[in-house]
Coordinates of C-alpha atoms in Angstrom, one line a residue:
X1 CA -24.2 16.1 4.6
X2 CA -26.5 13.8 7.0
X3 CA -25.0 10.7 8.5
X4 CA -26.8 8.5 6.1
X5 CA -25.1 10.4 3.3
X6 CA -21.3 10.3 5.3
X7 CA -21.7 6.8 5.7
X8 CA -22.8 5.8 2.1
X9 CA -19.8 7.9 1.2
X10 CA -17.4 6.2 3.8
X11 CA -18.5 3.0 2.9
X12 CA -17.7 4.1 -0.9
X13 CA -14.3 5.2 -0.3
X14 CA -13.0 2.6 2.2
X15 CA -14.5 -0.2 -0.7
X16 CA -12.0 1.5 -3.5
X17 CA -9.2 1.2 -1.1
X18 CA -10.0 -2.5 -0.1
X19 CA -9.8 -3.1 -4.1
X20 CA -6.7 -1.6 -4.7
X21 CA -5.1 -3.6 -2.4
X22 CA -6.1 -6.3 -3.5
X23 CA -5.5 -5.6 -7.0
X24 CA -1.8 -4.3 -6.0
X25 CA -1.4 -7.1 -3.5
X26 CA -2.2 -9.4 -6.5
X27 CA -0.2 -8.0 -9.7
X28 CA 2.7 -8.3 -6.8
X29 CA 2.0 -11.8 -5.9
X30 CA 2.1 -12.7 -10.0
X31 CA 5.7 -10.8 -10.6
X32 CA 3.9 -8.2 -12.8
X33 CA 4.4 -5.9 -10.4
X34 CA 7.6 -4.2 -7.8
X35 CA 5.4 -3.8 -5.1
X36 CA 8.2 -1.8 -3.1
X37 CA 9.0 0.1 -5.8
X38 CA 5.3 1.2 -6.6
X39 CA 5.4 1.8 -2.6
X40 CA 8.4 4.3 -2.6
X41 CA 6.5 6.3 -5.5
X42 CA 3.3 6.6 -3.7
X43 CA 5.2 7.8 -0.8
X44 CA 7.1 10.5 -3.4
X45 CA 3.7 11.5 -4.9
X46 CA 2.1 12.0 -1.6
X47 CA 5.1 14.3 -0.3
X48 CA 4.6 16.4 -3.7
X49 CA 1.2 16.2 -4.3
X50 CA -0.2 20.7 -4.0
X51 CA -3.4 21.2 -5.5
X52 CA -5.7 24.2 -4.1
X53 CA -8.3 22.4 -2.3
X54 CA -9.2 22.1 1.8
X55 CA -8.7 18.3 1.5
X56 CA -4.7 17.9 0.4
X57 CA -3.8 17.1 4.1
X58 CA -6.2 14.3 3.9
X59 CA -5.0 13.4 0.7
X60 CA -1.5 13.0 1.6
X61 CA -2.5 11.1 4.2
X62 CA -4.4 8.6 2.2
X63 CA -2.1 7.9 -0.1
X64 CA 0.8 7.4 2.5
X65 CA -1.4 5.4 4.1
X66 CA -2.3 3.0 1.4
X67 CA 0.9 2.7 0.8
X68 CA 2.1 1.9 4.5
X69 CA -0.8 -1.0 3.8
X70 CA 0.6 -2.6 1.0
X71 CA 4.5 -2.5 2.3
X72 CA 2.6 -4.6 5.9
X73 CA 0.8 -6.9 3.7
X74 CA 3.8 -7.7 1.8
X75 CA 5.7 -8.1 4.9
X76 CA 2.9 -10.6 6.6
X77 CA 3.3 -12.2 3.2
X78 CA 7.4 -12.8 2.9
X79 CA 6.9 -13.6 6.8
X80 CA 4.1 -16.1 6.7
X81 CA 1.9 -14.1 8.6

């Protein structure tokens, strides 16, 4: 993979997780949503995700820390920061 390639593919994956959060941060925001409780489970899934692949490290990493975003924003948010 060139760096033209990496980057294009960075850029891809860091624009999902921007939209998740937003999307989580929102459905939070509007009571449709326990945002700790969807936090806890995405901490749970990363600790038992095992799938055959050279990337599950970086997996489990992602999603812990996605979900390490969301419980920060939502603290900013009860604090007023």
């Amino acid at each position: 993979m060139n760096t033209a390639e990496f980057t294009e593919l960075a850029g891809r994956i860091e624009g999902l997780g921007a939209a998740f959060l937003c999307l989580v941060a929102e459905l939070e925001n509007r009571r449709a949503m326990d945002g700790s409780r969807f936090t806890s489970g995405l901490h749970r899934i990363a600790g038992e995700l095992c799938f055959e692949q050279p990337h599950l490290e970086e997996t489990k990493r992602t999603v812990r820390e996605l979900a390490a975003e969301l419980d920060a924003m939502r603290e900013r948010r009860i604090h007023g920061r």
